[in-house]
């Protein structure tokens, strides 16, 4: 499954949102109105997400856990807020990865109806794997991902080169000419994720060039 954080506003890059409706890859788009669903229904996002739904694009709503520092009530309000949009679950970002955060995450995921994706951005304790459909065990730049020694040290490398069955890797800053190589490497390590040529500090502010180009060719 391709996870695609879609953090660019529909009015800022309408071509990117349109391309999502036309691409054959059918990624799961992570929608982020305003660090979550926002304080109220945003009609621009309501129209944009309804169009994605008509074209069969699966979506998850973004919720920030602040590495376990956000109050449960705030998190639950965000989860409920996503009911205003046609999302099929929640993408939890900035998820803690230690023992202290495990109980916290266990509590907040209970409020979700639908799919759950956790993004600690690194390999968390094994108990986190059972709490979600997908766990993002790596998020970082291509330079870190491609180096096997760095991969092993970062905690997501396994003896056979594969990660957890439900692991995802989010890799950004990939040179455009290496996107195919990067995709093959990711698929050799994990079943889910994303490779994009967009760079920090805004690696998810649009579509990878390869995805945009393939959609334009359809």
mmCIF file of C-alpha atoms in Angstrom:
data_model
loop_
_atom_site.group_PDB
_atom_site.id
_atom_site.type_symbol
_atom_site.label_atom_id
_atom_site.label_comp_id
_atom_site.label_asym_id
_atom_site.label_seq_id
_atom_site.Cartn_x
_atom_site.Cartn_y
_atom_site.Cartn_z
ATOM 1 C CA UNK A 1 0.000 0.000 0.000
ATOM 2 C CA UNK A 2 1.278 3.434 -0.924
ATOM 3 C CA UNK A 3 0.793 5.894 1.941
ATOM 4 C CA UNK A 4 0.647 9.438 0.589
ATOM 5 C CA UNK A 5 0.661 12.313 3.103
ATOM 6 C CA UNK A 6 -1.288 14.990 1.206
ATOM 7 C CA UNK A 7 -0.482 18.097 3.182
ATOM 8 C CA UNK A 8 -0.872 20.670 0.407
ATOM 9 C CA UNK A 9 -4.094 22.709 0.372
ATOM 10 C CA UNK A 10 -6.465 21.943 -2.539
ATOM 11 C CA UNK A 11 -6.405 25.601 -3.588
ATOM 12 C CA UNK A 12 -2.614 25.822 -3.424
ATOM 13 C CA UNK A 13 -2.019 22.828 -5.714
ATOM 14 C CA UNK A 14 -5.285 21.815 -7.383
ATOM 15 C CA UNK A 15 -3.366 19.861 -10.039
ATOM 16 C CA UNK A 16 -2.005 17.524 -7.365
ATOM 17 C CA UNK A 17 -5.477 16.809 -6.020
ATOM 18 C CA UNK A 18 -6.779 16.291 -9.542
ATOM 19 C CA UNK A 19 -3.918 13.907 -10.319
ATOM 20 C CA UNK A 20 -4.906 11.767 -7.336
ATOM 21 C CA UNK A 21 -8.260 11.190 -8.994
ATOM 22 C CA UNK A 22 -6.593 10.002 -12.197
ATOM 23 C CA UNK A 23 -3.653 7.929 -11.026
ATOM 24 C CA UNK A 24 -3.770 4.176 -11.474
ATOM 25 C CA UNK A 25 -1.721 3.577 -8.298
ATOM 26 C CA UNK A 26 -4.607 4.385 -5.951
ATOM 27 C CA UNK A 27 -2.541 5.471 -2.936
ATOM 28 C CA UNK A 28 -4.063 5.913 0.499
ATOM 29 C CA UNK A 29 -4.082 9.679 0.963
ATOM 30 C CA UNK A 30 -3.506 11.194 4.398
ATOM 31 C CA UNK A 31 -5.577 14.362 4.655
ATOM 32 C CA UNK A 32 -4.578 17.196 6.955
ATOM 33 C CA UNK A 33 -6.855 20.245 7.088
ATOM 34 C CA UNK A 34 -5.127 22.181 9.878
ATOM 35 C CA UNK A 35 -2.878 19.981 12.008
ATOM 36 C CA UNK A 36 -5.871 17.661 12.073
ATOM 37 C CA UNK A 37 -9.496 18.219 11.021
ATOM 38 C CA UNK A 38 -9.477 21.853 12.170
ATOM 39 C CA UNK A 39 -11.956 23.609 14.414
ATOM 40 C CA UNK A 40 -14.882 23.247 12.013
ATOM 41 C CA UNK A 41 -15.872 21.860 8.638
ATOM 42 C CA UNK A 42 -13.757 23.303 5.823
ATOM 43 C CA UNK A 43 -15.891 23.421 2.675
ATOM 44 C CA UNK A 44 -12.883 23.414 0.359
ATOM 45 C CA UNK A 45 -11.662 20.176 1.917
ATOM 46 C CA UNK A 46 -15.201 18.788 1.999
ATOM 47 C CA UNK A 47 -15.479 19.203 -1.772
ATOM 48 C CA UNK A 48 -11.935 17.941 -2.444
ATOM 49 C CA UNK A 49 -12.291 14.823 -0.300
ATOM 50 C CA UNK A 50 -15.753 14.035 -1.667
ATOM 51 C CA UNK A 51 -14.249 14.086 -5.166
ATOM 52 C CA UNK A 52 -11.448 11.735 -4.119
ATOM 53 C CA UNK A 53 -14.053 9.412 -2.649
ATOM 54 C CA UNK A 54 -16.015 9.387 -5.920
ATOM 55 C CA UNK A 55 -12.854 8.293 -7.719
ATOM 56 C CA UNK A 56 -12.217 5.499 -5.223
ATOM 57 C CA UNK A 57 -9.282 7.076 -3.399
ATOM 58 C CA UNK A 58 -9.002 5.809 0.167
ATOM 59 C CA UNK A 59 -8.266 8.478 2.806
ATOM 60 C CA UNK A 60 -7.085 8.706 6.407
ATOM 61 C CA UNK A 61 -7.459 11.724 8.668
ATOM 62 C CA UNK A 62 -4.348 13.206 10.294
ATOM 63 C CA UNK A 63 -4.143 13.373 14.103
ATOM 64 C CA UNK A 64 -1.045 14.587 15.966
ATOM 65 C CA UNK A 65 -0.216 12.802 19.240
ATOM 66 C CA UNK A 66 2.676 15.100 20.153
ATOM 67 C CA UNK A 67 4.719 12.022 21.149
ATOM 68 C CA UNK A 68 2.213 11.324 23.907
ATOM 69 C CA UNK A 69 1.988 14.872 25.251
ATOM 70 C CA UNK A 70 -1.459 15.792 23.926
ATOM 71 C CA UNK A 71 -4.403 15.314 26.273
ATOM 72 C CA UNK A 72 -6.660 12.379 25.441
ATOM 73 C CA UNK A 73 -9.642 14.722 25.193
ATOM 74 C CA UNK A 74 -7.937 16.820 22.514
ATOM 75 C CA UNK A 75 -7.023 13.734 20.537
ATOM 76 C CA UNK A 76 -10.537 12.342 20.752
ATOM 77 C CA UNK A 77 -11.986 15.665 19.561
ATOM 78 C CA UNK A 78 -9.760 15.430 16.491
ATOM 79 C CA UNK A 79 -10.852 11.856 15.847
ATOM 80 C CA UNK A 80 -14.512 12.861 16.092
ATOM 81 C CA UNK A 81 -13.856 15.901 13.902
ATOM 82 C CA UNK A 82 -12.820 13.692 11.016
ATOM 83 C CA UNK A 83 -16.384 12.337 10.857
ATOM 84 C CA UNK A 84 -17.147 15.476 8.795
ATOM 85 C CA UNK A 85 -15.059 14.081 5.936
ATOM 86 C CA UNK A 86 -15.138 10.741 4.057
ATOM 87 C CA UNK A 87 -12.040 9.251 5.662
ATOM 88 C CA UNK A 88 -11.750 5.550 6.396
ATOM 89 C CA UNK A 89 -9.564 5.792 9.465
ATOM 90 C CA UNK A 90 -6.882 7.783 11.258
ATOM 91 C CA UNK A 91 -3.193 8.422 10.652
ATOM 92 C CA UNK A 92 -1.601 9.172 14.023
ATOM 93 C CA UNK A 93 1.570 11.241 13.667
ATOM 94 C CA UNK A 94 4.332 11.917 16.202
ATOM 95 C CA UNK A 95 3.531 8.695 18.007
ATOM 96 C CA UNK A 96 5.659 7.745 21.035
ATOM 97 C CA UNK A 97 7.703 4.574 20.708
ATOM 98 C CA UNK A 98 8.607 3.702 24.302
ATOM 99 C CA UNK A 99 6.949 1.773 27.115
ATOM 100 C CA UNK A 100 5.558 4.907 28.744
ATOM 101 C CA UNK A 101 3.651 5.810 25.585
ATOM 102 C CA UNK A 102 2.208 2.378 24.921
ATOM 103 C CA UNK A 103 -0.694 2.719 27.364
ATOM 104 C CA UNK A 104 -1.501 6.191 26.033
ATOM 105 C CA UNK A 105 -1.626 4.990 22.428
ATOM 106 C CA UNK A 106 -3.661 1.937 23.433
ATOM 107 C CA UNK A 107 -6.303 4.265 24.872
ATOM 108 C CA UNK A 108 -6.559 6.693 21.954
ATOM 109 C CA UNK A 109 -6.776 4.078 19.191
ATOM 110 C CA UNK A 110 -9.888 2.647 20.846
ATOM 111 C CA UNK A 111 -11.795 5.733 19.709
ATOM 112 C CA UNK A 112 -11.135 5.001 16.032
ATOM 113 C CA UNK A 113 -13.689 3.383 13.793
ATOM 114 C CA UNK A 114 -11.801 2.211 10.770
ATOM 115 C CA UNK A 115 -8.159 1.758 9.912
ATOM 116 C CA UNK A 116 -5.344 2.885 12.206
ATOM 117 C CA UNK A 117 -1.868 3.892 11.049
ATOM 118 C CA UNK A 118 0.767 4.859 13.624
ATOM 119 C CA UNK A 119 3.784 6.972 12.731
ATOM 120 C CA UNK A 120 6.502 7.046 15.376
ATOM 121 C CA UNK A 121 8.986 7.399 12.499
ATOM 122 C CA UNK A 122 11.231 4.756 14.059
ATOM 123 C CA UNK A 123 10.881 1.159 15.258
ATOM 124 C CA UNK A 124 8.751 1.275 18.441
ATOM 125 C CA UNK A 125 8.406 -1.447 21.033
ATOM 126 C CA UNK A 126 6.768 -4.603 19.635
ATOM 127 C CA UNK A 127 3.524 -3.907 21.512
ATOM 128 C CA UNK A 128 2.723 -1.049 19.144
ATOM 129 C CA UNK A 129 2.469 -3.400 16.155
ATOM 130 C CA UNK A 130 -0.694 -4.988 17.536
ATOM 131 C CA UNK A 131 -2.437 -1.622 17.918
ATOM 132 C CA UNK A 132 -2.543 -0.670 14.248
ATOM 133 C CA UNK A 133 -3.080 -1.896 10.735
ATOM 134 C CA UNK A 134 0.185 -0.202 9.712
ATOM 135 C CA UNK A 135 3.112 1.196 11.734
ATOM 136 C CA UNK A 136 5.581 3.594 10.118
ATOM 137 C CA UNK A 137 8.895 2.367 11.482
ATOM 138 C CA UNK A 138 11.050 4.674 9.369
ATOM 139 C CA UNK A 139 10.602 8.268 8.247
ATOM 140 C CA UNK A 140 13.549 10.167 6.908
ATOM 141 C CA UNK A 141 15.678 11.232 3.953
ATOM 142 C CA UNK A 142 16.966 8.975 1.208
ATOM 143 C CA UNK A 143 20.564 9.342 2.357
ATOM 144 C CA UNK A 144 19.721 7.654 5.645
ATOM 145 C CA UNK A 145 17.518 5.001 4.105
ATOM 146 C CA UNK A 146 19.875 3.780 1.425
ATOM 147 C CA UNK A 147 22.810 3.186 3.798
ATOM 148 C CA UNK A 148 22.504 -0.376 5.085
ATOM 149 C CA UNK A 149 24.580 0.301 8.196
ATOM 150 C CA UNK A 150 22.418 3.283 9.096
ATOM 151 C CA UNK A 151 19.349 1.169 8.470
ATOM 152 C CA UNK A 152 20.500 -1.466 10.943
ATOM 153 C CA UNK A 153 21.383 1.122 13.563
ATOM 154 C CA UNK A 154 18.057 2.924 13.209
ATOM 155 C CA UNK A 155 16.173 -0.133 14.367
ATOM 156 C CA UNK A 156 14.148 -1.131 11.336
ATOM 157 C CA UNK A 157 16.638 -3.488 9.720
ATOM 158 C CA UNK A 158 15.979 -7.198 10.252
ATOM 159 C CA UNK A 159 18.328 -10.153 9.611
ATOM 160 C CA UNK A 160 16.491 -11.065 6.384
ATOM 161 C CA UNK A 161 16.202 -7.440 5.309
ATOM 162 C CA UNK A 162 12.454 -7.287 5.961
ATOM 163 C CA UNK A 163 10.605 -5.255 8.565
ATOM 164 C CA UNK A 164 7.429 -6.146 10.475
ATOM 165 C CA UNK A 165 4.627 -7.456 8.222
ATOM 166 C CA UNK A 166 2.582 -4.302 8.880
ATOM 167 C CA UNK A 167 5.508 -1.861 8.703
ATOM 168 C CA UNK A 168 5.682 1.191 6.441
ATOM 169 C CA UNK A 169 8.649 3.366 5.486
ATOM 170 C CA UNK A 170 8.330 7.024 4.444
ATOM 171 C CA UNK A 171 11.355 8.108 2.423
ATOM 172 C CA UNK A 172 11.756 11.640 1.091
ATOM 173 C CA UNK A 173 14.371 13.634 -0.778
ATOM 174 C CA UNK A 174 14.979 10.865 -3.309
ATOM 175 C CA UNK A 175 16.690 12.123 -6.493
ATOM 176 C CA UNK A 176 14.132 11.954 -9.309
ATOM 177 C CA UNK A 177 16.309 9.576 -11.306
ATOM 178 C CA UNK A 178 16.508 7.187 -8.322
ATOM 179 C CA UNK A 179 12.780 6.907 -7.590
ATOM 180 C CA UNK A 180 12.556 3.485 -9.250
ATOM 181 C CA UNK A 181 15.553 2.196 -7.303
ATOM 182 C CA UNK A 182 14.196 3.640 -4.072
ATOM 183 C CA UNK A 183 10.797 2.047 -4.633
ATOM 184 C CA UNK A 184 12.392 -1.359 -5.228
ATOM 185 C CA UNK A 185 14.466 -0.993 -2.056
ATOM 186 C CA UNK A 186 11.428 -0.049 0.004
ATOM 187 C CA UNK A 187 9.444 -3.011 -1.318
ATOM 188 C CA UNK A 188 12.323 -5.319 -0.389
ATOM 189 C CA UNK A 189 12.082 -4.088 3.207
ATOM 190 C CA UNK A 190 8.428 -3.244 3.897
ATOM 191 C CA UNK A 191 4.933 -3.827 2.521
ATOM 192 C CA UNK A 192 3.781 -0.215 2.761
ATOM 193 C CA UNK A 193 5.153 3.285 2.441
ATOM 194 C CA UNK A 194 6.197 6.091 0.134
ATOM 195 C CA UNK A 195 9.206 7.310 -1.767
ATOM 196 C CA UNK A 196 9.117 10.914 -2.932
ATOM 197 C CA UNK A 197 11.535 13.319 -4.525
ATOM 198 C CA UNK A 198 10.094 16.209 -2.501
ATOM 199 C CA UNK A 199 12.509 17.384 0.156
ATOM 200 C CA UNK A 200 12.440 18.589 3.755
ATOM 201 C CA UNK A 201 11.160 20.815 5.253
ATOM 202 C CA UNK A 202 7.996 20.138 3.195
ATOM 203 C CA UNK A 203 8.374 16.619 1.797
ATOM 204 C CA UNK A 204 4.624 16.041 1.636
ATOM 205 C CA UNK A 205 3.583 19.359 0.139
ATOM 206 C CA UNK A 206 2.427 17.775 -3.116
ATOM 207 C CA UNK A 207 2.943 14.611 -5.157
ATOM 208 C CA UNK A 208 6.109 12.738 -6.087
ATOM 209 C CA UNK A 209 7.031 13.774 -9.634
ATOM 210 C CA UNK A 210 6.685 10.199 -10.897
ATOM 211 C CA UNK A 211 3.102 9.943 -9.642
ATOM 212 C CA UNK A 212 2.177 13.320 -11.102
ATOM 213 C CA UNK A 213 3.706 12.406 -14.474
ATOM 214 C CA UNK A 214 1.933 9.042 -14.685
ATOM 215 C CA UNK A 215 -1.391 10.674 -13.844
ATOM 216 C CA UNK A 216 -0.838 13.308 -16.545
ATOM 217 C CA UNK A 217 -0.206 10.584 -19.108
ATOM 218 C CA UNK A 218 -3.566 8.894 -18.513
#
